[in-house]
Amino acid sequence: MFPNREMAEKELEIAGQLNKGPWAKHSMNVGLAAEIIAEKCGNLNSDKAYVLGLLHDIGRRYGVSARRHGIDGYKFMMEKGWDEVARICLTHSFPDPNFDKEIGKNDMNEEQSEFVKKYLNEMTYDDYDKLLIVCDSLADDKGFCMLEKRFVNTTRRYGIFTFTVERWNATFEMKEYFEQQMSCSIYDILPNVKETTFIDAPLWKPPVK
Ligand SMILES: [Fe+2]
């Protein structure tokens, strides 16, 4: 079960008021990216993809948190009966479905950590899990950008781990999986990737002779 577009948009709006920050716009862009890619793939429900993107970080409605936003979102979505969204709230942070390969502070309690660990262990990712992992890595609050930019930004925020490159590679593989299905690059179908990727780039100066 998942909500319709209007209900999802309303939930994100409420959540964005409860905890203000760039995460709400990021969520909108993840939803749009997921919808565009799903439409092009043909075998995915683009409304579902949009709604999953909109609500993947909904756990942030409760305030600033690190790894806890996943389980908070899962619980909130389950209370609403939207189990297909709840699942994404947990899987989107794990390009490798291994609890020990997550970045950021573990601010979950022991019971929550055990739950997530077991949940991931028993899980086989479907196309929606993969799609949302990729889209989370190519949309920021300003639009769509290269995965590499998001990877560097995330690494600057959370630091380098022994499994950082593994996470990157797993995400690249998922990106390529969808590109094969679409027979084109993800960057060919998302608008303004070039502009958004280089939005913070310093001005080019001609080399000094
Ligand atoms: Fe996200």
Short mmCIF file of C-alpha atoms and ligand atoms in Angstrom, two decimals:
data_model
loop_
_atom_site.label_atom_id
_atom_site.label_comp_id
_atom_site.label_asym_id
_atom_site.label_seq_id
_atom_site.Cartn_x
_atom_site.Cartn_y
_atom_site.Cartn_z
CA MET A 1 0.00 0.00 0.00
CA PHE A 2 1.08 3.54 -0.74
CA PRO A 3 -0.76 6.88 -0.76
CA ASN A 4 -1.82 8.78 -3.86
CA ARG A 5 0.22 11.75 -5.07
CA GLU A 6 -1.89 14.38 -3.32
CA MET A 7 -1.77 12.61 0.04
CA ALA A 8 1.99 12.16 -0.23
CA GLU A 9 2.51 15.81 -1.16
CA LYS A 10 0.41 16.86 1.85
CA GLU A 11 2.43 14.63 4.21
CA LEU A 12 5.69 16.10 2.94
CA GLU A 13 4.34 19.62 3.31
CA ILE A 14 3.34 18.99 6.94
CA ALA A 15 6.69 17.34 7.65
CA GLY A 16 8.58 20.22 6.06
CA GLN A 17 6.85 22.60 8.46
CA LEU A 18 7.61 20.42 11.48
CA ASN A 19 11.32 20.25 10.65
CA LYS A 20 12.41 22.98 8.30
CA GLY A 21 15.43 22.38 6.11
CA PRO A 22 16.66 21.52 2.61
CA TRP A 23 15.57 17.89 3.09
CA ALA A 24 11.99 18.62 1.95
CA LYS A 25 13.08 20.06 -1.41
CA HIS A 26 15.56 17.22 -1.78
CA SER A 27 12.64 14.81 -1.24
CA MET A 28 10.58 16.52 -3.95
CA ASN A 29 13.46 16.19 -6.38
CA VAL A 30 14.01 12.52 -5.47
CA GLY A 31 10.32 11.97 -6.22
CA LEU A 32 10.56 13.69 -9.60
CA ALA A 33 13.72 11.80 -10.58
CA ALA A 34 12.12 8.48 -9.61
CA GLU A 35 9.00 9.30 -11.59
CA ILE A 36 10.95 10.28 -14.73
CA ILE A 37 13.13 7.17 -14.63
CA ALA A 38 10.17 4.86 -13.88
CA GLU A 39 8.22 6.28 -16.83
CA LYS A 40 11.13 5.66 -19.18
CA CYS A 41 11.68 2.10 -17.89
CA GLY A 42 8.12 1.18 -18.76
CA ASN A 43 7.73 -1.71 -16.30
CA LEU A 44 7.52 0.43 -13.16
CA ASN A 45 4.59 2.37 -11.71
CA SER A 46 5.65 6.01 -12.03
CA ASP A 47 3.07 7.26 -9.49
CA LYS A 48 4.42 4.80 -6.94
CA ALA A 49 8.00 5.83 -7.74
CA TYR A 50 7.09 9.52 -7.26
CA VAL A 51 5.36 8.91 -3.93
CA LEU A 52 8.21 6.74 -2.62
CA GLY A 53 10.67 9.50 -3.48
CA LEU A 54 8.58 12.17 -1.81
CA LEU A 55 8.31 10.18 1.42
CA HIS A 56 11.65 8.30 1.65
CA ASP A 57 12.98 10.77 4.26
CA ILE A 58 9.64 11.37 6.00
CA GLY A 59 11.19 10.30 9.32
CA ARG A 60 12.85 13.71 9.37
CA ARG A 61 9.48 15.17 10.37
CA TYR A 62 10.44 14.44 13.98
CA GLY A 63 13.47 16.73 13.92
CA VAL A 64 17.14 16.52 13.16
CA SER A 65 18.38 12.93 13.34
CA ALA A 66 21.00 10.73 11.72
CA ARG A 67 20.37 7.03 11.10
CA ARG A 68 17.20 7.21 13.19
CA HIS A 69 15.28 8.99 10.42
CA GLY A 70 14.91 5.65 8.64
CA ILE A 71 13.22 3.78 11.46
CA ASP A 72 11.18 6.86 12.42
CA GLY A 73 9.87 7.04 8.86
CA TYR A 74 9.25 3.30 8.76
CA LYS A 75 7.14 3.43 11.93
CA PHE A 76 5.18 6.49 10.80
CA MET A 77 4.41 4.98 7.40
CA MET A 78 3.38 1.64 8.94
CA GLU A 79 0.98 3.49 11.25
CA LYS A 80 -0.61 4.96 8.12
CA GLY A 81 -0.78 1.49 6.55
CA TRP A 82 1.65 2.47 3.75
CA ASP A 83 3.97 -0.52 4.00
CA GLU A 84 5.55 -0.01 0.57
CA VAL A 85 6.76 3.43 1.64
CA ALA A 86 7.83 2.15 5.08
CA ARG A 87 10.15 -0.29 3.36
CA ILE A 88 11.84 2.47 1.36
CA CYS A 89 12.33 4.57 4.52
CA LEU A 90 14.68 1.81 5.67
CA THR A 91 16.29 0.52 2.47
CA HIS A 92 17.21 3.85 0.85
CA SER A 93 20.17 4.38 3.21
CA PHE A 94 21.73 1.01 2.43
CA PRO A 95 23.17 0.57 -1.08
CA ASP A 96 24.61 -2.58 0.48
CA PRO A 97 21.87 -4.16 2.63
CA ASN A 98 24.26 -4.66 5.50
CA PHE A 99 23.49 -2.85 8.73
CA ASP A 100 27.18 -2.39 9.50
CA LYS A 101 27.80 -0.56 6.23
CA GLU A 102 25.79 2.54 7.01
CA ILE A 103 27.38 5.94 7.46
CA GLY A 104 26.57 8.57 10.05
CA LYS A 105 25.98 8.33 13.74
CA ASN A 106 23.81 5.48 14.97
CA ASP A 107 21.27 7.37 17.05
CA MET A 108 18.85 4.42 17.21
CA ASN A 109 18.42 2.49 20.42
CA GLU A 110 19.43 -1.16 20.65
CA GLU A 111 15.97 -2.49 19.90
CA GLN A 112 15.64 -0.30 16.79
CA SER A 113 19.12 -1.27 15.59
CA GLU A 114 18.32 -4.99 15.99
CA PHE A 115 15.06 -4.55 14.11
CA VAL A 116 16.74 -2.81 11.16
CA LYS A 117 19.58 -5.35 11.07
CA LYS A 118 17.12 -8.26 10.90
CA TYR A 119 14.89 -6.47 8.40
CA LEU A 120 17.80 -5.92 6.00
CA ASN A 121 19.10 -9.47 6.47
CA GLU A 122 15.81 -10.95 5.37
CA MET A 123 15.38 -8.55 2.48
CA THR A 124 15.94 -8.89 -1.27
CA TYR A 125 15.91 -5.52 -2.98
CA ASP A 126 13.31 -4.99 -5.68
CA ASP A 127 13.42 -2.38 -8.44
CA TYR A 128 11.85 0.29 -6.24
CA ASP A 129 14.48 -0.16 -3.51
CA LYS A 130 17.18 0.19 -6.17
CA LEU A 131 15.50 3.14 -7.86
CA LEU A 132 15.21 5.13 -4.64
CA ILE A 133 18.82 4.42 -3.65
CA VAL A 134 19.96 5.82 -7.00
CA CYS A 135 17.61 8.81 -6.94
CA ASP A 136 18.59 9.69 -3.36
CA SER A 137 22.14 9.99 -4.70
CA LEU A 138 21.39 12.22 -7.65
CA ALA A 139 18.94 14.77 -6.29
CA ASP A 140 19.71 17.56 -3.88
CA ASP A 141 17.53 20.50 -2.88
CA LYS A 142 18.46 22.41 -6.02
CA GLY A 143 17.80 19.73 -8.62
CA PHE A 144 19.46 16.73 -10.24
CA CYS A 145 23.22 16.27 -10.33
CA MET A 146 25.91 13.70 -11.02
CA LEU A 147 26.20 10.91 -8.48
CA GLU A 148 29.82 11.89 -7.98
CA LYS A 149 28.85 15.29 -6.61
CA ARG A 150 26.44 13.85 -4.05
CA PHE A 151 28.99 11.21 -3.06
CA VAL A 152 31.61 13.84 -2.34
CA ASN A 153 29.16 16.07 -0.47
CA THR A 154 27.94 13.16 1.64
CA THR A 155 31.49 12.05 2.36
CA ARG A 156 32.45 15.59 3.38
CA ARG A 157 29.52 15.59 5.83
CA TYR A 158 29.89 12.09 7.28
CA GLY A 159 33.54 11.20 6.70
CA ILE A 160 35.29 8.28 5.01
CA PHE A 161 34.62 4.67 6.00
CA THR A 162 36.33 1.45 4.95
CA PHE A 163 33.22 0.58 2.93
CA THR A 164 32.66 4.03 1.34
CA VAL A 165 33.82 2.92 -2.12
CA GLU A 166 31.73 -0.27 -1.84
CA ARG A 167 28.64 1.87 -1.26
CA TRP A 168 29.52 4.07 -4.23
CA ASN A 169 30.07 1.05 -6.47
CA ALA A 170 26.80 -0.57 -5.41
CA THR A 171 24.98 2.66 -6.30
CA PHE A 172 26.75 2.91 -9.68
CA GLU A 173 25.68 -0.67 -10.42
CA MET A 174 22.06 0.19 -9.70
CA LYS A 175 22.33 3.27 -11.91
CA GLU A 176 23.68 1.13 -14.74
CA TYR A 177 20.89 -1.40 -14.17
CA PHE A 178 18.29 1.26 -14.96
CA GLU A 179 20.32 2.71 -17.82
CA GLN A 180 20.34 -0.71 -19.48
CA GLN A 181 16.58 -0.89 -19.18
CA MET A 182 16.16 2.62 -20.61
CA SER A 183 18.89 2.26 -23.26
CA CYS A 184 20.18 5.70 -22.36
CA SER A 185 22.04 7.54 -19.64
CA ILE A 186 20.13 8.69 -16.59
CA TYR A 187 21.64 12.11 -17.28
CA ASP A 188 19.98 12.23 -20.70
CA ILE A 189 16.49 12.21 -19.22
CA LEU A 190 16.84 14.31 -16.06
CA PRO A 191 16.64 18.05 -16.74
CA ASN A 192 19.48 20.46 -15.97
CA VAL A 193 21.95 17.93 -14.57
CA LYS A 194 24.88 19.89 -15.94
CA GLU A 195 23.69 23.20 -14.45
CA THR A 196 22.92 21.70 -11.03
CA THR A 197 26.14 19.72 -10.89
CA PHE A 198 28.30 22.77 -11.47
CA ILE A 199 26.18 25.26 -9.54
CA ASP A 200 28.88 25.78 -6.89
CA ALA A 201 31.82 25.51 -9.27
CA PRO A 202 34.29 28.38 -9.08
CA LEU A 203 34.61 30.67 -12.09
CA TRP A 204 36.92 29.36 -14.78
CA LYS A 205 40.05 31.38 -15.18
CA PRO A 206 42.32 31.16 -18.21
CA PRO A 207 45.68 29.56 -17.46
CA VAL A 208 48.46 32.02 -16.64
CA LYS A 209 51.05 32.15 -19.40
FE FE B 1 17.24 11.37 1.00
#
